[in-house]
mmCIF file of C-alpha atoms in Angstrom:
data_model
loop_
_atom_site.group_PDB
_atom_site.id
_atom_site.type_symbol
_atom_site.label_atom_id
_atom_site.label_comp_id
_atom_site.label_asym_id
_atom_site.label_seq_id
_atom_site.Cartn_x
_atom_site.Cartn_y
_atom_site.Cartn_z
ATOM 1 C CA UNK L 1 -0.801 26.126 17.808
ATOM 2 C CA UNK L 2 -4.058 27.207 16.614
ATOM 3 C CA UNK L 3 -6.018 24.714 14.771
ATOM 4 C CA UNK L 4 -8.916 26.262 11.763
ATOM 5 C CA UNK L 5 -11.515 24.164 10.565
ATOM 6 C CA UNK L 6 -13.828 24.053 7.645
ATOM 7 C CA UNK L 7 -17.069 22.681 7.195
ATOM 8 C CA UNK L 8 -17.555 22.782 2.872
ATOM 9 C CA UNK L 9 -19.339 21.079 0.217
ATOM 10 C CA UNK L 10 -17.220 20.193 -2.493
ATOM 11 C CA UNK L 11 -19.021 19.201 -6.002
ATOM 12 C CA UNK L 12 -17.933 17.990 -9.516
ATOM 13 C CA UNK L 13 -19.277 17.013 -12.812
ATOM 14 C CA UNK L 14 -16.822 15.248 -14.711
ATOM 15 C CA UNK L 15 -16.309 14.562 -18.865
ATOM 16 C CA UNK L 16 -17.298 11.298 -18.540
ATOM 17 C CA UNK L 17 -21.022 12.142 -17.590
ATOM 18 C CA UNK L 18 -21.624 9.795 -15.166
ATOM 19 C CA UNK L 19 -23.274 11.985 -12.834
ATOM 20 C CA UNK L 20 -22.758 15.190 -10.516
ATOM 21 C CA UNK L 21 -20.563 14.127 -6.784
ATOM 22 C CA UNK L 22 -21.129 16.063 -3.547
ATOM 23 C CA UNK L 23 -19.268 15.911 -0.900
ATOM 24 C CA UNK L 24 -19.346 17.815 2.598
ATOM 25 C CA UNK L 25 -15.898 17.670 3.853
ATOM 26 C CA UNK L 26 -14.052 18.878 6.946
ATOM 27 C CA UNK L 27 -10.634 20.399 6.367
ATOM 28 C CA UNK L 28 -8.243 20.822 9.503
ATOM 29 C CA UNK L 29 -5.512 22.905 9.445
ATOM 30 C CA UNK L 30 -2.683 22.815 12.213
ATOM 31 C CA UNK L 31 0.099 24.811 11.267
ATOM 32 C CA UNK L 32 1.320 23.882 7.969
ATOM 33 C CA UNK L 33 -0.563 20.266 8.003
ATOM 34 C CA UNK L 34 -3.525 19.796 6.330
ATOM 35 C CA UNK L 35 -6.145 16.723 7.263
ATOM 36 C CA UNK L 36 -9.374 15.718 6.104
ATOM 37 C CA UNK L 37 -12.547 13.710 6.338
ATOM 38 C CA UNK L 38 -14.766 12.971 4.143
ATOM 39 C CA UNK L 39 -18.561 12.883 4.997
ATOM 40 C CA UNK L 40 -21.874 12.632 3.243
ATOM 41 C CA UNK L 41 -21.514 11.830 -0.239
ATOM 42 C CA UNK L 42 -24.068 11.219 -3.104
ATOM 43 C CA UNK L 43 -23.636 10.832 -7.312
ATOM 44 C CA UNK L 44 -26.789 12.220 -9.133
ATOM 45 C CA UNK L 45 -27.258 10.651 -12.496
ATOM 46 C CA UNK L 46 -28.397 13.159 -14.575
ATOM 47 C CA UNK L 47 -31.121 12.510 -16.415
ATOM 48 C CA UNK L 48 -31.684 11.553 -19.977
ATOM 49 C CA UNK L 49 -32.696 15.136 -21.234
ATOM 50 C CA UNK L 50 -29.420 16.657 -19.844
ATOM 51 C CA UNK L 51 -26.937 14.119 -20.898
ATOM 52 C CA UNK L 52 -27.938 14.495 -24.422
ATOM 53 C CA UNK L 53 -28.206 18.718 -23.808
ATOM 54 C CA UNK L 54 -24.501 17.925 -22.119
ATOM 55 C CA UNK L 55 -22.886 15.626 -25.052
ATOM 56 C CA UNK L 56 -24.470 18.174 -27.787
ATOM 57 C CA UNK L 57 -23.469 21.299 -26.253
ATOM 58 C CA UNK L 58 -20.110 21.595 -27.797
ATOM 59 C CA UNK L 59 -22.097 22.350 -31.202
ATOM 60 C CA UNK L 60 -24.001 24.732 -29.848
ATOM 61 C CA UNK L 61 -23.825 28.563 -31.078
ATOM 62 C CA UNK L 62 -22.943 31.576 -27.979
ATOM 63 C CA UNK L 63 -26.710 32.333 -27.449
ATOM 64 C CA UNK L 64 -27.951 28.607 -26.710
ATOM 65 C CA UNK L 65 -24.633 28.177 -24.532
ATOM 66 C CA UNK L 66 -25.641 31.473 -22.269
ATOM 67 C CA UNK L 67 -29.705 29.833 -21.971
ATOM 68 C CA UNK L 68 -28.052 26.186 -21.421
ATOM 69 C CA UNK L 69 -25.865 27.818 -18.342
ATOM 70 C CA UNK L 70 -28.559 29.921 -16.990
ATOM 71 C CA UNK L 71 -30.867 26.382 -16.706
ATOM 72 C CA UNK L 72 -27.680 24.213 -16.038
ATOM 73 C CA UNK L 73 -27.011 26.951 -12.976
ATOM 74 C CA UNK L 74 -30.452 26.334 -11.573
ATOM 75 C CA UNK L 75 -30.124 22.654 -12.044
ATOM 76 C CA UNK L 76 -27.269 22.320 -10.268
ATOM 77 C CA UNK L 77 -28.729 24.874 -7.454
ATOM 78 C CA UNK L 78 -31.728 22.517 -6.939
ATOM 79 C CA UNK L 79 -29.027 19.185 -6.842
ATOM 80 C CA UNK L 80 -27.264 20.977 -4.211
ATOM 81 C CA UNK L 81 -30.130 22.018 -2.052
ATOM 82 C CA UNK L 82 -31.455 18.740 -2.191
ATOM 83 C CA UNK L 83 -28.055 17.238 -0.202
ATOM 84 C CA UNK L 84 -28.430 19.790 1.741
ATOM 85 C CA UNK L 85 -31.977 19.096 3.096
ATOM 86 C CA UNK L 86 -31.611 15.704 2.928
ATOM 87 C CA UNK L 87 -27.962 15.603 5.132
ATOM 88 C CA UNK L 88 -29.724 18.434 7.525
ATOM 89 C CA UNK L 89 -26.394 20.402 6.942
ATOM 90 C CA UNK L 90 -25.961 23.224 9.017
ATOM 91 C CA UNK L 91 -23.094 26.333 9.527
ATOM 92 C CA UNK L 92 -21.307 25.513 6.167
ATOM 93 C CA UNK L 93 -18.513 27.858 5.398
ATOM 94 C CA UNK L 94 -18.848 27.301 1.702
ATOM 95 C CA UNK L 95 -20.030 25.409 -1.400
ATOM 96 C CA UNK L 96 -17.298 24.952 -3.195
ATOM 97 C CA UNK L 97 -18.233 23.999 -6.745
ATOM 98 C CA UNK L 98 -16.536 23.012 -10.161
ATOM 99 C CA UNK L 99 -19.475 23.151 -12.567
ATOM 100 C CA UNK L 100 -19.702 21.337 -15.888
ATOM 101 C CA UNK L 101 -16.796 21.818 -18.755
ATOM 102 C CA UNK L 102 -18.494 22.058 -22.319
ATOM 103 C CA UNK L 103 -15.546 24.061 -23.613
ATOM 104 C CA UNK L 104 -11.864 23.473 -23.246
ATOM 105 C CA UNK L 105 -9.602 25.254 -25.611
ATOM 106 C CA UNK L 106 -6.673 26.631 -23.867
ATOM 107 C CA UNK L 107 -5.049 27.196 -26.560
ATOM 108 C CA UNK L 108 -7.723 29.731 -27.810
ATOM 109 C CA UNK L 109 -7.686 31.510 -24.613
ATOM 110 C CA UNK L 110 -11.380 29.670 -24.212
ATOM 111 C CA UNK L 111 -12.781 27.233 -21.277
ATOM 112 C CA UNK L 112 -16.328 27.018 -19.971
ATOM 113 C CA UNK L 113 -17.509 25.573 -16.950
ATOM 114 C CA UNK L 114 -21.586 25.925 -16.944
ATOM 115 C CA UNK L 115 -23.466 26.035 -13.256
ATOM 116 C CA UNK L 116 -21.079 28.796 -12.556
ATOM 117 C CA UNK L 117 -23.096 32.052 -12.859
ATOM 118 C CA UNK L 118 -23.797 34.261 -9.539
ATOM 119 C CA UNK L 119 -27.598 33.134 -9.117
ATOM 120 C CA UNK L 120 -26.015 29.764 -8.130
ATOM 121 C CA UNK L 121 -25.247 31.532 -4.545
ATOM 122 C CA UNK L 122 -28.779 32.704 -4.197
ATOM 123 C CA UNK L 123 -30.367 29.711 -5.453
ATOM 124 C CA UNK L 124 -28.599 27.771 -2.302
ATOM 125 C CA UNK L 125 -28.284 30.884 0.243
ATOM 126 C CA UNK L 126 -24.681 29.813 0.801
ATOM 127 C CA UNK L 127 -21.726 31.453 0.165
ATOM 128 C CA UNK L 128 -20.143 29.866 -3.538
ATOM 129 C CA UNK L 129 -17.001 29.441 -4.446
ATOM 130 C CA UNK L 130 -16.284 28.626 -8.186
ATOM 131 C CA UNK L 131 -15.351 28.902 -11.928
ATOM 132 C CA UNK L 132 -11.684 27.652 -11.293
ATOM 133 C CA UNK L 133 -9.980 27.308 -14.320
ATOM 134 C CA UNK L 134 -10.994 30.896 -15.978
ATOM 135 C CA UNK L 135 -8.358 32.775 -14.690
ATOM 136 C CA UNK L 136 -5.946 30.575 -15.253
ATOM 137 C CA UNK L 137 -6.546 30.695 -19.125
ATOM 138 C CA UNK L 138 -6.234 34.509 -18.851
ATOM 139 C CA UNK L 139 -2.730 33.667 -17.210
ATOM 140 C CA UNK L 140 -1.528 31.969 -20.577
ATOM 141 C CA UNK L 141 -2.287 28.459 -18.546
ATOM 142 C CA UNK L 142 -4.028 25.459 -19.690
ATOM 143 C CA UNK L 143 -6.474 25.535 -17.045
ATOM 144 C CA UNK L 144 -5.722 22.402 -16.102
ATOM 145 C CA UNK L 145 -5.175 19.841 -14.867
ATOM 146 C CA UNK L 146 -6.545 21.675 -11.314
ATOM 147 C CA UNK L 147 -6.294 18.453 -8.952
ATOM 148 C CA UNK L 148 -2.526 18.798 -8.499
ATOM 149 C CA UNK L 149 -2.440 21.067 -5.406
ATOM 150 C CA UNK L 150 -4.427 18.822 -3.699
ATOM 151 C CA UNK L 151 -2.516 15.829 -4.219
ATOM 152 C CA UNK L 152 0.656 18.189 -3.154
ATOM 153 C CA UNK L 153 -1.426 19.530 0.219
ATOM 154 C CA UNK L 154 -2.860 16.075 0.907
ATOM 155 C CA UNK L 155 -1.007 12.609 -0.677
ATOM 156 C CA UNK L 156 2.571 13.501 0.135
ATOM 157 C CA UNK L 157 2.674 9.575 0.844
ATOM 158 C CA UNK L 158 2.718 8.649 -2.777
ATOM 159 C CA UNK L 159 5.260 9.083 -5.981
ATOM 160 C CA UNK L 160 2.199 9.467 -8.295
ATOM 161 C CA UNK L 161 -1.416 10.536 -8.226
ATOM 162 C CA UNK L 162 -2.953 9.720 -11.136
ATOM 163 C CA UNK L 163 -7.163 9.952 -11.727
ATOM 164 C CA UNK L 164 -8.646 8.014 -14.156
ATOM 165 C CA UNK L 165 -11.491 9.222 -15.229
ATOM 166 C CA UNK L 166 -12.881 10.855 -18.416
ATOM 167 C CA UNK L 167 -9.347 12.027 -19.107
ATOM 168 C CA UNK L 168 -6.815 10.278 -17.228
ATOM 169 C CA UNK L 169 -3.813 12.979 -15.236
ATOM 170 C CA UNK L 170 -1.089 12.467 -13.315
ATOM 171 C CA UNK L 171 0.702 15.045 -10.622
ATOM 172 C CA UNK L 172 3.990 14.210 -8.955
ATOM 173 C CA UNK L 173 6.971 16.510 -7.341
ATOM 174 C CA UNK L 174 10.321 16.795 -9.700
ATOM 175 C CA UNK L 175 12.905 19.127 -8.914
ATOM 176 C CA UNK L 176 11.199 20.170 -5.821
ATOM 177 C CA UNK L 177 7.960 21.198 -7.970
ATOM 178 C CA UNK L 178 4.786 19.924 -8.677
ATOM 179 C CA UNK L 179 4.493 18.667 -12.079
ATOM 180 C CA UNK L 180 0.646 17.535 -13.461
ATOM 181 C CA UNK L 181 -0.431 16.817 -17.378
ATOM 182 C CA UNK L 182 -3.320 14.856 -18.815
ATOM 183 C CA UNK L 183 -1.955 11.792 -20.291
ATOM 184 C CA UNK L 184 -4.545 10.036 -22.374
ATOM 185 C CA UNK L 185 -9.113 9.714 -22.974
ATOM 186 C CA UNK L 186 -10.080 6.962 -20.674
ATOM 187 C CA UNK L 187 -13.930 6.421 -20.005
ATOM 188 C CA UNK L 188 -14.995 9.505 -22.322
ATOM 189 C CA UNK L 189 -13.835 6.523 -25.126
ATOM 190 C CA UNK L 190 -14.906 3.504 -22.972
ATOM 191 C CA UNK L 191 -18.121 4.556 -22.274
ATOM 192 C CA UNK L 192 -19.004 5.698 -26.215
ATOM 193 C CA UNK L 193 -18.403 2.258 -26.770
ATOM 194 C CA UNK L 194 -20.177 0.172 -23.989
ATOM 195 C CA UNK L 195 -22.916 2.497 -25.165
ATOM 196 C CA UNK L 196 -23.323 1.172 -28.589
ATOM 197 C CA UNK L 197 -23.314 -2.303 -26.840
ATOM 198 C CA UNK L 198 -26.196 -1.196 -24.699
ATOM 199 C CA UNK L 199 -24.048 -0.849 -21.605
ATOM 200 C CA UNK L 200 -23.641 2.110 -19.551
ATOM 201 C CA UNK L 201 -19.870 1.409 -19.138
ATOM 202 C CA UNK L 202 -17.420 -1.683 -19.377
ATOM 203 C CA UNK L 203 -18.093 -3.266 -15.918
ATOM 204 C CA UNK L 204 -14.712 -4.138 -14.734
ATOM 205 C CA UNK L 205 -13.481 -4.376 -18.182
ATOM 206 C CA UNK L 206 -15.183 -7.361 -19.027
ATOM 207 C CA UNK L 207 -16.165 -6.261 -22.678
ATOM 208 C CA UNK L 208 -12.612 -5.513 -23.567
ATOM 209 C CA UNK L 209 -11.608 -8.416 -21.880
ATOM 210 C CA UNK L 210 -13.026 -10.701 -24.719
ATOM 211 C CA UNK L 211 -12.087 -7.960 -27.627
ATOM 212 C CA UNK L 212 -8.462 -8.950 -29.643
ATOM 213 C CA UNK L 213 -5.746 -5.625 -29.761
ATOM 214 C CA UNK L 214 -5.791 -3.991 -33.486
ATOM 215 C CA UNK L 215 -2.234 -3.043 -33.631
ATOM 216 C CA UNK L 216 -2.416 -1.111 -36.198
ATOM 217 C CA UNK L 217 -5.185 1.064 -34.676
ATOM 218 C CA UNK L 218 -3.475 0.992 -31.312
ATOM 219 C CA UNK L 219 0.025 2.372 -33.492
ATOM 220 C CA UNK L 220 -1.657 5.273 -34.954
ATOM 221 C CA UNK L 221 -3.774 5.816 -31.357
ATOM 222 C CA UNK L 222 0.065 6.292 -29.519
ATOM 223 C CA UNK L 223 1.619 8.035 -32.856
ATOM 224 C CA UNK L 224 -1.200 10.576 -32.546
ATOM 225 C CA UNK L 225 0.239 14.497 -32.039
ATOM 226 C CA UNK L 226 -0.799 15.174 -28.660
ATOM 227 C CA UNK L 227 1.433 12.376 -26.993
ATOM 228 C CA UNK L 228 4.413 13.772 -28.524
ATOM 229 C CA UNK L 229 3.674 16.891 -26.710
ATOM 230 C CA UNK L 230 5.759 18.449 -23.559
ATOM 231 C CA UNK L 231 3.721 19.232 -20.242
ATOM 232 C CA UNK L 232 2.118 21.465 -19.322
ATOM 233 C CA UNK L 233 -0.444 20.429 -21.910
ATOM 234 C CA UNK L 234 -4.242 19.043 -21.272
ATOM 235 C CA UNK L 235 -7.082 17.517 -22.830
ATOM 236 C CA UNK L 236 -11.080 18.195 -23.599
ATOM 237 C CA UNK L 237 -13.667 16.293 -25.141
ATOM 238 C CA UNK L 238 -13.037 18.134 -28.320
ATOM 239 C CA UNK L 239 -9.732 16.097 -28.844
ATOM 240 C CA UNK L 240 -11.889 12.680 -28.480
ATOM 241 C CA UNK L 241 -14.359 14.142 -30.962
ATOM 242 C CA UNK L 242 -12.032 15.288 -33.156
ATOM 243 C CA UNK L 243 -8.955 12.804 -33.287
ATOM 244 C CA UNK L 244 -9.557 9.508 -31.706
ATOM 245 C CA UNK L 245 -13.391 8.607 -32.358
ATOM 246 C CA UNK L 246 -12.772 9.659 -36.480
ATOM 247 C CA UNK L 247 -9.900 7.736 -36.277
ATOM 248 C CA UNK L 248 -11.279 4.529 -34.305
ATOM 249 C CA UNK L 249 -14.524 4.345 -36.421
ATOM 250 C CA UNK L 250 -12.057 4.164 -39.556
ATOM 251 C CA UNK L 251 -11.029 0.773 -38.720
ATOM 252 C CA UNK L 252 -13.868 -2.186 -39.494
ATOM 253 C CA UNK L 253 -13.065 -4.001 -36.620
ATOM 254 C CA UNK L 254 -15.509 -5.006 -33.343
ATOM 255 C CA UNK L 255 -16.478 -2.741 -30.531
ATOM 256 C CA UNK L 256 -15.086 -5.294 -28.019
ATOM 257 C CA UNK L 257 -11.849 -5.244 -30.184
ATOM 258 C CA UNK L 258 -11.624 -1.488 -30.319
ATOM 259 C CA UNK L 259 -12.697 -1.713 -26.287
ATOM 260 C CA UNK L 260 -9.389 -4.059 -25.906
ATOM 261 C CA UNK L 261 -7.132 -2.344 -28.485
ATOM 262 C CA UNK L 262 -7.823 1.214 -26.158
ATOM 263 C CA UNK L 263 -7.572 -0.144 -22.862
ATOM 264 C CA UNK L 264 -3.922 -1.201 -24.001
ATOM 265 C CA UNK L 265 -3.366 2.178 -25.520
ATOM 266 C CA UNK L 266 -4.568 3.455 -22.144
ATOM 267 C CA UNK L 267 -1.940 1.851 -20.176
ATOM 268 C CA UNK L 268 1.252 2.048 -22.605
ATOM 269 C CA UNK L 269 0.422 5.964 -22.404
ATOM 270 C CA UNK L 270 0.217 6.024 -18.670
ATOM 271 C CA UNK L 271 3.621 3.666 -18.569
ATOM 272 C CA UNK L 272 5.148 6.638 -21.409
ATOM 273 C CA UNK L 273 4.430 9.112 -19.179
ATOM 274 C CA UNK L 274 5.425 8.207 -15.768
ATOM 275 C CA UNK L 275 9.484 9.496 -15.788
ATOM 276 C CA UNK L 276 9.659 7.134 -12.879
ATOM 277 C CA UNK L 277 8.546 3.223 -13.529
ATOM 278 C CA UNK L 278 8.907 2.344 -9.877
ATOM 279 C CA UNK L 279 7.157 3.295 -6.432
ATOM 280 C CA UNK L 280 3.520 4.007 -5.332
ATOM 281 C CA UNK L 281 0.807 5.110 -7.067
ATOM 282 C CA UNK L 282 -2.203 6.822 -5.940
ATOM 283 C CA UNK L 283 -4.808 5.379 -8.326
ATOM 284 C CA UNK L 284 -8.879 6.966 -8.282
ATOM 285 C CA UNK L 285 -11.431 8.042 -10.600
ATOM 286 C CA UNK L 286 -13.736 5.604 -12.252
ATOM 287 C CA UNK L 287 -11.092 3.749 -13.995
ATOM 288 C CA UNK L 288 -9.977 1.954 -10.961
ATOM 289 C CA UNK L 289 -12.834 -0.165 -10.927
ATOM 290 C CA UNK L 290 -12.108 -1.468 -14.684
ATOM 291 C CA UNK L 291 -9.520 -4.847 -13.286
ATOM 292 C CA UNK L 292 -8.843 -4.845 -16.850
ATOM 293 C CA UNK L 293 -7.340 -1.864 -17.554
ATOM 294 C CA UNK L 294 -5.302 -1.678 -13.783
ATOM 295 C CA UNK L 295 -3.796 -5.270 -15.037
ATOM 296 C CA UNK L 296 -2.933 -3.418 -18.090
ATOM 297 C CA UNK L 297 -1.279 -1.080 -16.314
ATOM 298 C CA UNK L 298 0.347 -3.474 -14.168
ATOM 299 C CA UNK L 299 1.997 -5.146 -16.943
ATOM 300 C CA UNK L 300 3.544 -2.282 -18.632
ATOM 301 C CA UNK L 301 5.022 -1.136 -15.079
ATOM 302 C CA UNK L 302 5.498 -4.352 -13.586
ATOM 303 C CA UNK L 303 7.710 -2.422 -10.681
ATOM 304 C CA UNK L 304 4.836 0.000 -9.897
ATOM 305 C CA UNK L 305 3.086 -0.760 -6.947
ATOM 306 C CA UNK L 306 -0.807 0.552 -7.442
ATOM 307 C CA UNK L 307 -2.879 1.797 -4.577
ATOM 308 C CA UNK L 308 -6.424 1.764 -5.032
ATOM 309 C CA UNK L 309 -8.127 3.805 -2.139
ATOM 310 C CA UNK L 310 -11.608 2.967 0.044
ATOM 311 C CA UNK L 311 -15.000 3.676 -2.388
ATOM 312 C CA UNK L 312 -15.306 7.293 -1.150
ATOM 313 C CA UNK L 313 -11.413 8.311 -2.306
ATOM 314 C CA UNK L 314 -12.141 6.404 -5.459
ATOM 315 C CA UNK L 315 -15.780 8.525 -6.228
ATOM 316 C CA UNK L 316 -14.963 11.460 -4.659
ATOM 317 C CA UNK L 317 -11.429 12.719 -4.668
ATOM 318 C CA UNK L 318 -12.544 15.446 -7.387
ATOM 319 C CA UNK L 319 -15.014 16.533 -5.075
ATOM 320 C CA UNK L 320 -12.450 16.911 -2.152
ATOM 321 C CA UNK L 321 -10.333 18.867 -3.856
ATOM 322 C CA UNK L 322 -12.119 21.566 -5.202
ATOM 323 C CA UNK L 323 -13.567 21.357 -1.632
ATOM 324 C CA UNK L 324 -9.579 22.224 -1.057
ATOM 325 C CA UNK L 325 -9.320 24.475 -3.738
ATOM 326 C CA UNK L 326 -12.216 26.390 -2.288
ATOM 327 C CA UNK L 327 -10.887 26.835 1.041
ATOM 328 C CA UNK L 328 -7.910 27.980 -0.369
ATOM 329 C CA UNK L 329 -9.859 30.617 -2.558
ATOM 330 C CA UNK L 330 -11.240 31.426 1.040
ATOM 331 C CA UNK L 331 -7.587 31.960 2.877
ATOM 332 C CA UNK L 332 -6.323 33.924 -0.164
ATOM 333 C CA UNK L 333 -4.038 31.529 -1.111
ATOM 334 C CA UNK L 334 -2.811 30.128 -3.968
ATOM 335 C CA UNK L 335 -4.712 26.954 -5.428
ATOM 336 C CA UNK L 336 -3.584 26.678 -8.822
ATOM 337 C CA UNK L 337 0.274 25.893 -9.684
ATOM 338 C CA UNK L 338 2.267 27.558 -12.965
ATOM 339 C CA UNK L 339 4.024 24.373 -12.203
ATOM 340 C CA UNK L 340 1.475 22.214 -13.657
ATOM 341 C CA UNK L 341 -0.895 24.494 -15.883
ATOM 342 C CA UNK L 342 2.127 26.616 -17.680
ATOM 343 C CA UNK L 343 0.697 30.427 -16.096
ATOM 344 C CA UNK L 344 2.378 33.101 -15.506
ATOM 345 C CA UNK L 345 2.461 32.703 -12.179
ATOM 346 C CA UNK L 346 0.620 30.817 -8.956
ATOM 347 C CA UNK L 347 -2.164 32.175 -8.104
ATOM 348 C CA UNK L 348 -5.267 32.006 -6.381
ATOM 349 C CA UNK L 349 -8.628 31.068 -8.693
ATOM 350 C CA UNK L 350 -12.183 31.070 -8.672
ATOM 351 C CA UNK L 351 -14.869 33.553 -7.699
ATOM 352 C CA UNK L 352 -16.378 33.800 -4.607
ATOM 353 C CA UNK L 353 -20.606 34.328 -4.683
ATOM 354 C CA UNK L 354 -22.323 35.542 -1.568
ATOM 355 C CA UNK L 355 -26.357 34.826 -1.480
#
């Protein structure tokens, strides 16, 4: 049987701002089975300038969004040849990159994803794979959530996969088909308000830990429209800006309290969602390091078991998959499913950028 192997970079800049991941990974593929290892890894904080370009961006007009990607692209290009100097990383196949979302509107037939433009491939002088969740749009899908085909191709152990991390998602197989949604904000609402404490999160969950739950804030949090929703449906910061934040800063209570009153909101969505209230749970993203919120979640499915991975699955399981969904852009095959984003049909996404 012959055996392929990849050597990529996979990269991703989540909603929740806390910095772009890289990741060189090697993908074996024998047969039909798929393994993986996870190598050099790094998180670069951006710096103060772009985080406030980043958070503003989603007022900005078409002509200041074309300059911001144009410098965002050679930001990112510099990041990435950075890692690769400093890892000495040789004979790559591809860089395999997600870019930044400042636009997610599905339902507008709209999503952007800066650090995507072609220069990116001649900034690095490696071959780029990217802009994943364009196409999909076109396709009458939501664009996302993308991480389900990885979870699929590489976590067959597990009932659930669910990230929690700006937005929190889930992916799990029903009727012999992957199903995937975004479920609920998580850190994109934790961190705004550990920021006006003068943290840059909610270590552990300590903060909420001392807040009391509004329930009247948390019943109008779960009564809000989006929860009532069927899947395939997903979630950008535009929703937090829009619907929770106006409606949390309504209510004259502390920021520990409204820290505590969403951490519990986080976890009765998550238990609401799951069709299944038993079996194992993949658990990554940041918001596996908040022991608040996982005992949260842990007492609304008290039959769950919770699985939280080694430090690198935890930081960088984003980063592996587009490093997947890369490689699969590579083969030809498909990477996104209709399954999960509502398309037309499967199909393989992204563009592929030669230097």
């Amino acid at each position: 049987m012959i055996e392929e192997n990849y050597n990529v970079i996979g990269i991703m800049s989540g909603t929740s701002l806390d910095g772009i991941d890289l990741a060189r990974i090697i993908f074996k593929i024998s047969g039909e089975k798929w393994t993986f290892e996870i190598h050099e890894t790094e998180t670069i904080s951006y710096p103060s300038c772009w985080l406030q370009r980043l958070k503003n961006a989603i007022n900005f007009n078409g002509e200041e969004l074309f300059q911001l990607n144009v410098e965002y692209t050679a930001f990112l290009g510099k990041i990435i040849n950075g890692f690769i100097k400093k890892n000495k990383l040789e004979n790559l196949d591809a860089v395999c990159s997600h870019g930044h979302t400042i636009l997610h509107q599905p339902q507008n037939g709209l999503t952007l994803q800066i650090g995507n433009l072609p220069q990116i491939a001649k900034i690095i002088q490696q071959k780029v794979v990217c802009d994943f969740r364009v196409q999909d749009v076109e396709l009458g899908g939501q664009g996302a959530p993308l991480v389900p085909i990885g979870d699929k191709i590489l976590f067959t152990d597990y009932d659930f996969c669910l990230n929690l991390g700006g937005f929190s998602n889930v992916s799990f197989e029903e009727n012999q088909q992957r199903i995937a949604f975004d479920i609920s904000p998580v850190n994109t609402v934790l961190n705004f308000y550990a920021e006006k404490l003068g943290f840059a999160y909610d270590d552990e969950g300590k903060i909420a830990r001392t807040g009391k739950i509004s329930n009247e804030l948390l019943s109008k949090l779960n009564a809000l429209e989006f929860y009532q929703k069927p899947f395939p449906k997903s979630l950008g910061f535009e929703f937090v800006k829009t619907e929770i934040l106006p409606l949390m800063e309504t209510f004259p209570i502390t920021d520990e309290d409204k820290l505590a009153t969403f951490v519990e909101h986080i976890a009765m969505q998550t238990a609401s969602a799951l069709p299944k209230k038993s079996g194992k749970t993949l658990v990554t993203g940041g918001g596996a390091y908040n022991l608040f919120l996982m005992e949260k979640m842990q007492f609304h499915l008290p039959k769950m078991t919770f699985e939280i991975p080694i430090d690198k699955m935890i930081q960088y399981k984003e980063a592996l998959i587009f490093a997947l969904l890369g490689v699969l852009k590579l083969r030809n095959e498909n990477n996104v499913l209709a399954s999960v984003t509502g398309a037309k049909q499967n199909h393989s996404s992204g563009k592929i950028f030669t230097p």
